């Protein structure tokens, strides 16, 4: 019983820690959007191109956050079952 | 409160251990829809366009040609059909989530398959421009000791492309399921005082999931399909310039 509790607790804590990876893309995307706003403010006529490039860059920067989210989901939904079966 | 989040369900099993999952059946539906749309748009073509259909078809073809020409330069005349096919199948299969069906792109097998196709194309163009020996020589730069890292960098291209698309779409599916379950529980608590079966209706599921769906299903699908195609274009045009 104790082992099961430890496995479940470790999975939940690990999922929580893995979501710390969400900080990076948040900062990065905010910085990118800020710079895009500056660029649009300086040259309002280039709004369309700047927005497209920014969205593209944001989607790429988001990937690392998604990796950590996938790890978190695996720890919540997949890992407990596999680990508990092995006990 | 119960949350059930599953991958693609196995619909039926064929002999020899072949398994037909929801992903494949939904992909067949998407392929059928795209084929019928193409047939509908391109039937009865005239030299001077008469109806709206031909105008729309010409607009799409021109858009694809212009997109490739702007981003890859001249010399890639045979690329618009491939990129347009990739974009349309990716977009339609992601948008299937709007109908409440399982989007095929929420399965890693689908996206990894596309990424492997793109990776083979990239390798083909690298071999074509640098030659077989030149490619392996390029891996040894700047120092021969760094060759393993260059090799990892090479193979991380398809993996990151596949996981980017898969992660975005499957995240949408998972978060929508979680929000639905949470709202069902919350409305069960709030509307407990209603008599009989009226209390069992999840009233709070109205409204909020629509906004989430607007972001995860429409915005995210379109953007990720675009990003997948854009990265394909960038990698291929990068591979076909001589170092």
Short mmCIF file of C-alpha atoms in Angstrom, two decimals:
data_model
loop_
_atom_site.label_atom_id
_atom_site.label_comp_id
_atom_site.label_asym_id
_atom_site.label_seq_id
_atom_site.Cartn_x
_atom_site.Cartn_y
_atom_site.Cartn_z
CA UNK A 1 0.00 0.00 0.00
CA UNK A 2 2.79 2.38 0.98
CA UNK A 3 4.66 1.71 -2.28
CA UNK A 4 1.57 2.56 -4.31
CA UNK A 5 1.11 5.81 -2.43
CA UNK A 6 4.73 6.76 -3.01
CA UNK A 7 4.48 5.99 -6.76
CA UNK A 8 1.30 8.03 -7.17
CA UNK A 9 2.69 10.95 -5.16
CA UNK A 10 5.94 10.93 -7.13
CA UNK A 11 4.04 10.93 -10.44
CA UNK A 12 1.88 13.87 -9.37
CA UNK A 13 4.84 15.87 -8.03
CA UNK A 14 6.84 15.11 -11.17
CA UNK A 15 4.00 16.33 -13.37
CA UNK A 16 3.85 19.54 -11.39
CA UNK A 17 7.61 20.07 -11.65
CA UNK A 18 7.62 19.35 -15.38
CA UNK A 19 5.15 22.18 -15.91
CA UNK A 20 7.82 24.62 -14.71
CA UNK A 21 8.93 24.32 -18.34
CA UNK A 22 5.99 26.56 -19.18
CA UNK A 23 7.90 29.56 -17.84
CA UNK A 24 10.38 29.64 -20.70
CA UNK A 25 7.97 29.88 -23.64
CA UNK A 26 5.89 32.41 -21.68
CA UNK A 27 8.82 34.78 -21.28
CA UNK A 28 10.04 34.16 -24.82
CA UNK A 29 6.67 34.72 -26.47
CA UNK A 30 6.00 37.82 -24.42
CA UNK A 31 9.34 39.23 -25.48
CA UNK A 32 8.61 38.40 -29.15
CA UNK A 33 5.19 40.03 -29.02
CA UNK A 34 6.65 43.11 -27.34
CA UNK A 35 9.26 43.48 -30.04
CA UNK A 36 6.59 42.99 -32.72
CA UNK A 37 4.53 45.79 -31.14
CA UNK A 38 7.60 48.05 -31.22
CA UNK A 39 8.18 47.20 -34.87
CA UNK A 40 4.55 47.91 -35.77
CA UNK A 41 4.72 51.18 -33.86
CA UNK A 42 7.78 52.21 -35.82
CA UNK A 43 6.48 51.07 -39.21
CA UNK A 44 2.70 50.65 -39.15
CA UNK A 45 2.60 49.78 -42.87
CA UNK A 46 4.49 46.51 -42.27
CA UNK A 47 1.89 45.24 -39.82
CA UNK A 48 0.81 42.19 -41.83
CA UNK A 49 4.27 40.79 -42.41
CA UNK A 50 5.40 41.41 -38.83
CA UNK A 51 2.29 39.69 -37.46
CA UNK A 52 2.77 36.61 -39.66
CA UNK A 53 6.42 36.27 -38.73
CA UNK A 54 5.64 36.79 -35.05
CA UNK A 55 2.91 34.13 -35.00
CA UNK A 56 5.25 31.72 -36.77
CA UNK A 57 8.01 32.39 -34.25
CA UNK A 58 5.60 32.09 -31.34
CA UNK A 59 4.36 28.73 -32.58
CA UNK A 60 7.93 27.48 -32.80
CA UNK A 61 8.86 28.89 -29.38
CA UNK A 62 5.80 27.23 -27.86
CA UNK A 63 7.19 23.78 -28.66
CA UNK A 64 9.39 23.46 -25.58
CA UNK A 65 6.43 24.23 -23.36
CA UNK A 66 4.43 21.57 -25.17
CA UNK A 67 7.19 19.04 -24.58
CA UNK A 68 6.92 19.62 -20.84
CA UNK A 69 3.13 19.43 -21.05
CA UNK A 70 3.38 16.05 -22.80
CA UNK A 71 5.75 14.81 -20.08
CA UNK A 72 3.25 16.01 -17.48
CA UNK A 73 0.34 14.27 -19.20
CA UNK A 74 2.35 11.06 -19.52
CA UNK A 75 3.20 11.22 -15.82
CA UNK A 76 -0.45 11.68 -14.89
CA UNK A 77 -2.21 9.28 -17.27
CA UNK A 78 0.36 6.67 -18.36
CA UNK A 79 3.15 6.38 -15.80
CA UNK A 80 1.07 5.40 -12.69
CA UNK A 81 -0.46 2.40 -14.47
CA UNK A 82 2.82 1.09 -15.85
CA UNK A 83 4.67 1.61 -12.58
CA UNK A 84 1.91 0.13 -10.40
CA UNK A 85 1.76 -2.97 -12.60
CA UNK A 86 5.46 -3.47 -12.08
CA UNK A 87 5.21 -3.46 -8.27
CA UNK B 1 -16.17 13.05 -11.12
CA UNK B 2 -14.54 10.86 -13.73
CA UNK B 3 -12.25 11.89 -16.53
CA UNK B 4 -11.59 9.48 -19.34
CA UNK B 5 -8.90 10.56 -21.74
CA UNK B 6 -7.92 7.91 -24.23
CA UNK B 7 -5.95 7.74 -27.42
CA UNK B 8 -7.43 6.46 -30.66
CA UNK B 9 -9.84 3.60 -30.09
CA UNK B 10 -9.36 0.30 -31.88
CA UNK B 11 -12.43 -0.10 -34.11
CA UNK B 12 -11.81 -3.55 -35.57
CA UNK B 13 -9.02 -6.06 -35.99
CA UNK B 14 -8.03 -7.66 -39.27
CA UNK B 15 -6.18 -10.98 -39.55
CA UNK B 16 -2.35 -10.98 -39.43
CA UNK B 17 -2.50 -8.64 -36.45
CA UNK B 18 -3.44 -5.55 -38.43
CA UNK B 19 -5.38 -3.09 -36.28
CA UNK B 20 -7.73 -0.47 -37.71
CA UNK B 21 -7.99 2.46 -35.31
CA UNK B 22 -10.16 5.54 -35.17
CA UNK B 23 -7.25 7.53 -36.59
CA UNK B 24 -7.26 5.59 -39.84
CA UNK B 25 -11.02 5.70 -40.32
CA UNK B 26 -11.12 9.44 -39.66
CA UNK B 27 -8.21 9.90 -42.04
CA UNK B 28 -10.17 8.07 -44.74
CA UNK B 29 -13.06 10.45 -44.14
CA UNK B 30 -10.72 13.44 -44.49
CA UNK B 31 -9.21 12.04 -47.69
CA UNK B 32 -12.68 11.44 -49.11
CA UNK B 33 -13.78 15.00 -48.24
CA UNK B 34 -10.67 16.54 -49.83
CA UNK B 35 -10.98 14.37 -52.96
CA UNK B 36 -14.65 15.29 -53.35
CA UNK B 37 -13.87 18.97 -52.81
CA UNK B 38 -11.16 18.85 -55.48
CA UNK B 39 -13.49 17.04 -57.88
CA UNK B 40 -16.25 19.57 -57.20
CA UNK B 41 -14.00 22.60 -57.66
CA UNK B 42 -12.23 21.42 -60.81
CA UNK B 43 -15.05 19.83 -62.76
CA UNK B 44 -16.25 21.51 -65.94
CA UNK B 45 -13.33 23.93 -66.34
CA UNK B 46 -13.54 26.63 -69.03
CA UNK B 47 -10.89 28.90 -70.54
CA UNK B 48 -12.87 31.91 -69.34
CA UNK B 49 -14.18 31.22 -65.82
CA UNK B 50 -17.96 31.36 -65.69
CA UNK B 51 -19.04 30.25 -62.24
CA UNK B 52 -17.72 30.91 -58.76
CA UNK B 53 -16.27 27.41 -58.53
CA UNK B 54 -13.53 27.93 -61.06
CA UNK B 55 -12.63 31.33 -59.62
CA UNK B 56 -12.16 29.78 -56.18
CA UNK B 57 -10.06 26.92 -57.59
CA UNK B 58 -7.86 29.33 -59.55
CA UNK B 59 -7.47 31.53 -56.48
CA UNK B 60 -6.26 28.57 -54.38
CA UNK B 61 -3.82 27.39 -57.04
CA UNK B 62 -2.44 30.90 -57.55
CA UNK B 63 -2.07 31.33 -53.78
CA UNK B 64 -0.06 28.11 -53.49
CA UNK B 65 2.15 29.00 -56.45
CA UNK B 66 2.80 32.50 -55.15
CA UNK B 67 3.53 31.22 -51.64
CA UNK B 68 6.15 28.78 -52.92
CA UNK B 69 7.68 31.36 -55.24
CA UNK B 70 7.96 33.95 -52.46
CA UNK B 71 9.46 31.59 -49.91
CA UNK B 72 11.58 29.18 -51.95
CA UNK B 73 12.51 31.22 -54.98
CA UNK B 74 12.30 30.02 -58.58
CA UNK B 75 13.25 26.45 -59.47
CA UNK B 76 10.72 24.70 -57.25
CA UNK B 77 7.89 24.53 -59.76
CA UNK B 78 6.87 21.00 -58.69
CA UNK B 79 6.45 21.88 -55.03
CA UNK B 80 3.05 23.67 -54.78
CA UNK B 81 0.98 20.45 -55.13
CA UNK B 82 2.96 18.71 -52.37
CA UNK B 83 2.81 21.63 -49.95
CA UNK B 84 -0.85 22.32 -50.71
CA UNK B 85 -1.70 18.65 -50.14
CA UNK B 86 0.21 18.61 -46.87
CA UNK B 87 -1.50 21.80 -45.70
CA UNK B 88 -5.00 20.76 -46.68
CA UNK B 89 -4.82 17.28 -45.16
CA UNK B 90 -3.28 18.65 -41.97
CA UNK B 91 -5.86 21.44 -41.72
CA UNK B 92 -8.88 19.24 -42.44
CA UNK B 93 -7.81 16.50 -40.06
CA UNK B 94 -7.19 19.00 -37.27
CA UNK B 95 -10.52 20.71 -37.91
CA UNK B 96 -12.26 17.34 -37.50
CA UNK B 97 -12.06 18.07 -33.77
CA UNK B 98 -14.74 20.72 -34.31
CA UNK B 99 -17.25 17.99 -35.16
CA UNK B 100 -16.43 16.14 -31.95
CA UNK B 101 -14.54 13.41 -33.77
CA UNK B 102 -11.04 12.27 -32.92
CA UNK B 103 -8.63 14.40 -34.98
CA UNK B 104 -6.06 12.14 -36.71
CA UNK B 105 -3.31 14.66 -35.97
CA UNK B 106 -3.79 14.01 -32.24
CA UNK B 107 -2.10 10.65 -32.91
CA UNK B 108 1.69 10.67 -32.98
CA UNK B 109 1.73 7.99 -35.72
CA UNK B 110 0.13 10.36 -38.25
CA UNK B 111 2.37 13.35 -37.63
CA UNK B 112 5.52 11.22 -37.38
CA UNK B 113 4.64 9.66 -40.73
CA UNK B 114 4.38 13.08 -42.39
CA UNK B 115 7.58 14.24 -40.69
CA UNK B 116 9.46 11.18 -41.98
CA UNK B 117 8.26 11.92 -45.52
CA UNK B 118 9.51 15.49 -45.17
CA UNK B 119 12.80 14.27 -43.69
CA UNK B 120 13.40 11.96 -46.66
CA UNK B 121 12.75 14.90 -49.00
CA UNK B 122 15.23 17.05 -47.07
CA UNK B 123 17.86 14.29 -47.24
CA UNK B 124 17.22 13.88 -50.97
CA UNK B 125 17.83 17.59 -51.58
CA UNK B 126 20.94 17.56 -49.39
CA UNK B 127 22.37 14.64 -51.35
CA UNK B 128 21.43 16.32 -54.61
CA UNK B 129 23.17 19.62 -53.86
CA UNK B 130 26.24 18.47 -51.93
CA UNK B 131 26.69 14.97 -53.25
CA UNK B 132 26.87 11.83 -51.16
CA UNK B 133 30.41 12.47 -49.91
CA UNK B 134 29.86 16.17 -49.42
CA UNK B 135 26.93 15.50 -47.12
CA UNK B 136 28.95 13.27 -44.80
CA UNK B 137 31.82 15.73 -44.96
CA UNK B 138 29.40 18.42 -43.84
CA UNK B 139 28.60 16.38 -40.75
CA UNK B 140 32.27 16.48 -39.73
CA UNK B 141 32.29 20.28 -39.51
CA UNK B 142 33.66 22.19 -37.71
CA UNK B 143 35.51 19.34 -35.95
CA UNK B 144 35.24 15.58 -36.55
CA UNK B 145 34.61 15.07 -32.81
CA UNK B 146 31.32 16.98 -33.14
CA UNK B 147 29.92 14.52 -35.70
CA UNK B 148 27.60 12.76 -33.19
CA UNK B 149 26.04 16.08 -32.23
CA UNK B 150 25.51 17.00 -35.87
CA UNK B 151 23.89 13.60 -36.39
CA UNK B 152 21.55 14.18 -33.42
CA UNK B 153 20.72 17.63 -34.81
CA UNK B 154 19.91 16.02 -38.15
CA UNK B 155 17.52 13.46 -36.65
CA UNK B 156 15.89 15.92 -34.26
CA UNK B 157 14.32 17.75 -37.23
CA UNK B 158 11.53 15.22 -37.98
CA UNK B 159 11.00 14.45 -34.28
CA UNK B 160 10.51 18.09 -33.32
CA UNK B 161 8.23 18.71 -36.31
CA UNK B 162 6.10 15.68 -35.44
CA UNK B 163 5.88 16.45 -31.73
CA UNK B 164 5.06 20.11 -32.38
CA UNK B 165 1.94 19.29 -34.40
CA UNK B 166 0.96 16.30 -32.23
CA UNK B 167 1.51 18.27 -29.01
CA UNK B 168 -0.61 21.22 -30.04
CA UNK B 169 -3.59 19.21 -31.27
CA UNK B 170 -3.57 16.56 -28.54
CA UNK B 171 -3.17 19.26 -25.88
CA UNK B 172 -6.36 20.83 -27.19
CA UNK B 173 -8.18 17.48 -26.98
CA UNK B 174 -6.95 16.80 -23.43
CA UNK B 175 -7.65 20.29 -22.08
CA UNK B 176 -11.15 20.31 -23.61
CA UNK B 177 -11.90 16.96 -21.95
CA UNK B 178 -10.60 18.24 -18.59
CA UNK B 179 -12.66 21.44 -18.83
CA UNK B 180 -15.80 19.49 -19.74
CA UNK B 181 -15.33 17.17 -16.76
CA UNK B 182 -14.67 20.08 -14.38
CA UNK B 183 -17.73 21.99 -15.62
CA UNK B 184 -19.94 18.91 -15.25
CA UNK B 185 -18.78 18.51 -11.63
CA UNK B 186 -19.22 22.22 -10.90
CA UNK B 187 -22.73 22.42 -12.30
CA UNK B 188 -23.60 19.26 -10.37
CA UNK B 189 -22.61 21.10 -7.18
CA UNK B 190 -24.21 24.45 -8.02
CA UNK B 191 -27.56 23.13 -9.32
CA UNK B 192 -27.97 20.41 -6.68
CA UNK B 193 -31.19 22.03 -5.38
CA UNK B 194 -33.11 21.55 -8.65
CA UNK B 195 -35.75 18.79 -8.49
CA UNK B 196 -35.29 15.39 -10.15
CA UNK B 197 -33.46 14.95 -13.43
CA UNK B 198 -33.15 18.72 -13.94
CA UNK B 199 -30.20 18.64 -11.53
CA UNK B 200 -28.31 16.17 -13.73
CA UNK B 201 -28.08 18.50 -16.73
CA UNK B 202 -24.60 20.17 -16.88
CA UNK B 203 -25.79 23.76 -17.48
CA UNK B 204 -22.31 25.27 -17.11
CA UNK B 205 -21.04 23.34 -20.12
CA UNK B 206 -22.79 25.93 -22.28
CA UNK B 207 -20.65 28.80 -23.51
CA UNK B 208 -17.15 28.47 -22.09
CA UNK B 209 -16.08 25.37 -24.10
CA UNK B 210 -16.99 27.25 -27.29
CA UNK B 211 -14.33 29.88 -26.58
CA UNK B 212 -11.77 27.19 -25.83
CA UNK B 213 -12.73 25.39 -29.01
CA UNK B 214 -12.31 28.61 -30.97
CA UNK B 215 -8.70 28.77 -29.79
CA UNK B 216 -7.70 25.10 -29.72
CA UNK B 217 -9.63 23.82 -32.70
CA UNK B 218 -9.63 26.69 -35.17
CA UNK B 219 -6.73 29.04 -34.37
CA UNK B 220 -4.31 26.35 -33.26
CA UNK B 221 -5.13 23.98 -36.15
CA UNK B 222 -4.69 26.64 -38.82
CA UNK B 223 -1.52 28.00 -37.26
CA UNK B 224 0.09 24.61 -36.72
CA UNK B 225 -0.73 23.40 -40.23
CA UNK B 226 0.81 26.61 -41.56
CA UNK B 227 3.86 26.20 -39.36
CA UNK B 228 4.35 22.58 -40.47
CA UNK B 229 4.27 23.59 -44.13
CA UNK B 230 6.42 26.66 -43.55
CA UNK B 231 9.08 24.61 -41.76
CA UNK B 232 9.03 22.04 -44.58
CA UNK B 233 9.61 24.83 -47.07
CA UNK B 234 12.37 26.42 -44.98
CA UNK B 235 14.22 23.15 -44.42
CA UNK B 236 14.02 22.15 -48.07
CA UNK B 237 15.13 25.52 -49.41
CA UNK B 238 17.93 25.50 -46.83
CA UNK B 239 18.96 22.00 -47.91
CA UNK B 240 19.08 22.95 -51.58
CA UNK B 241 21.47 25.90 -51.15
CA UNK B 242 25.12 25.00 -51.45
CA UNK B 243 27.15 25.49 -48.28
#
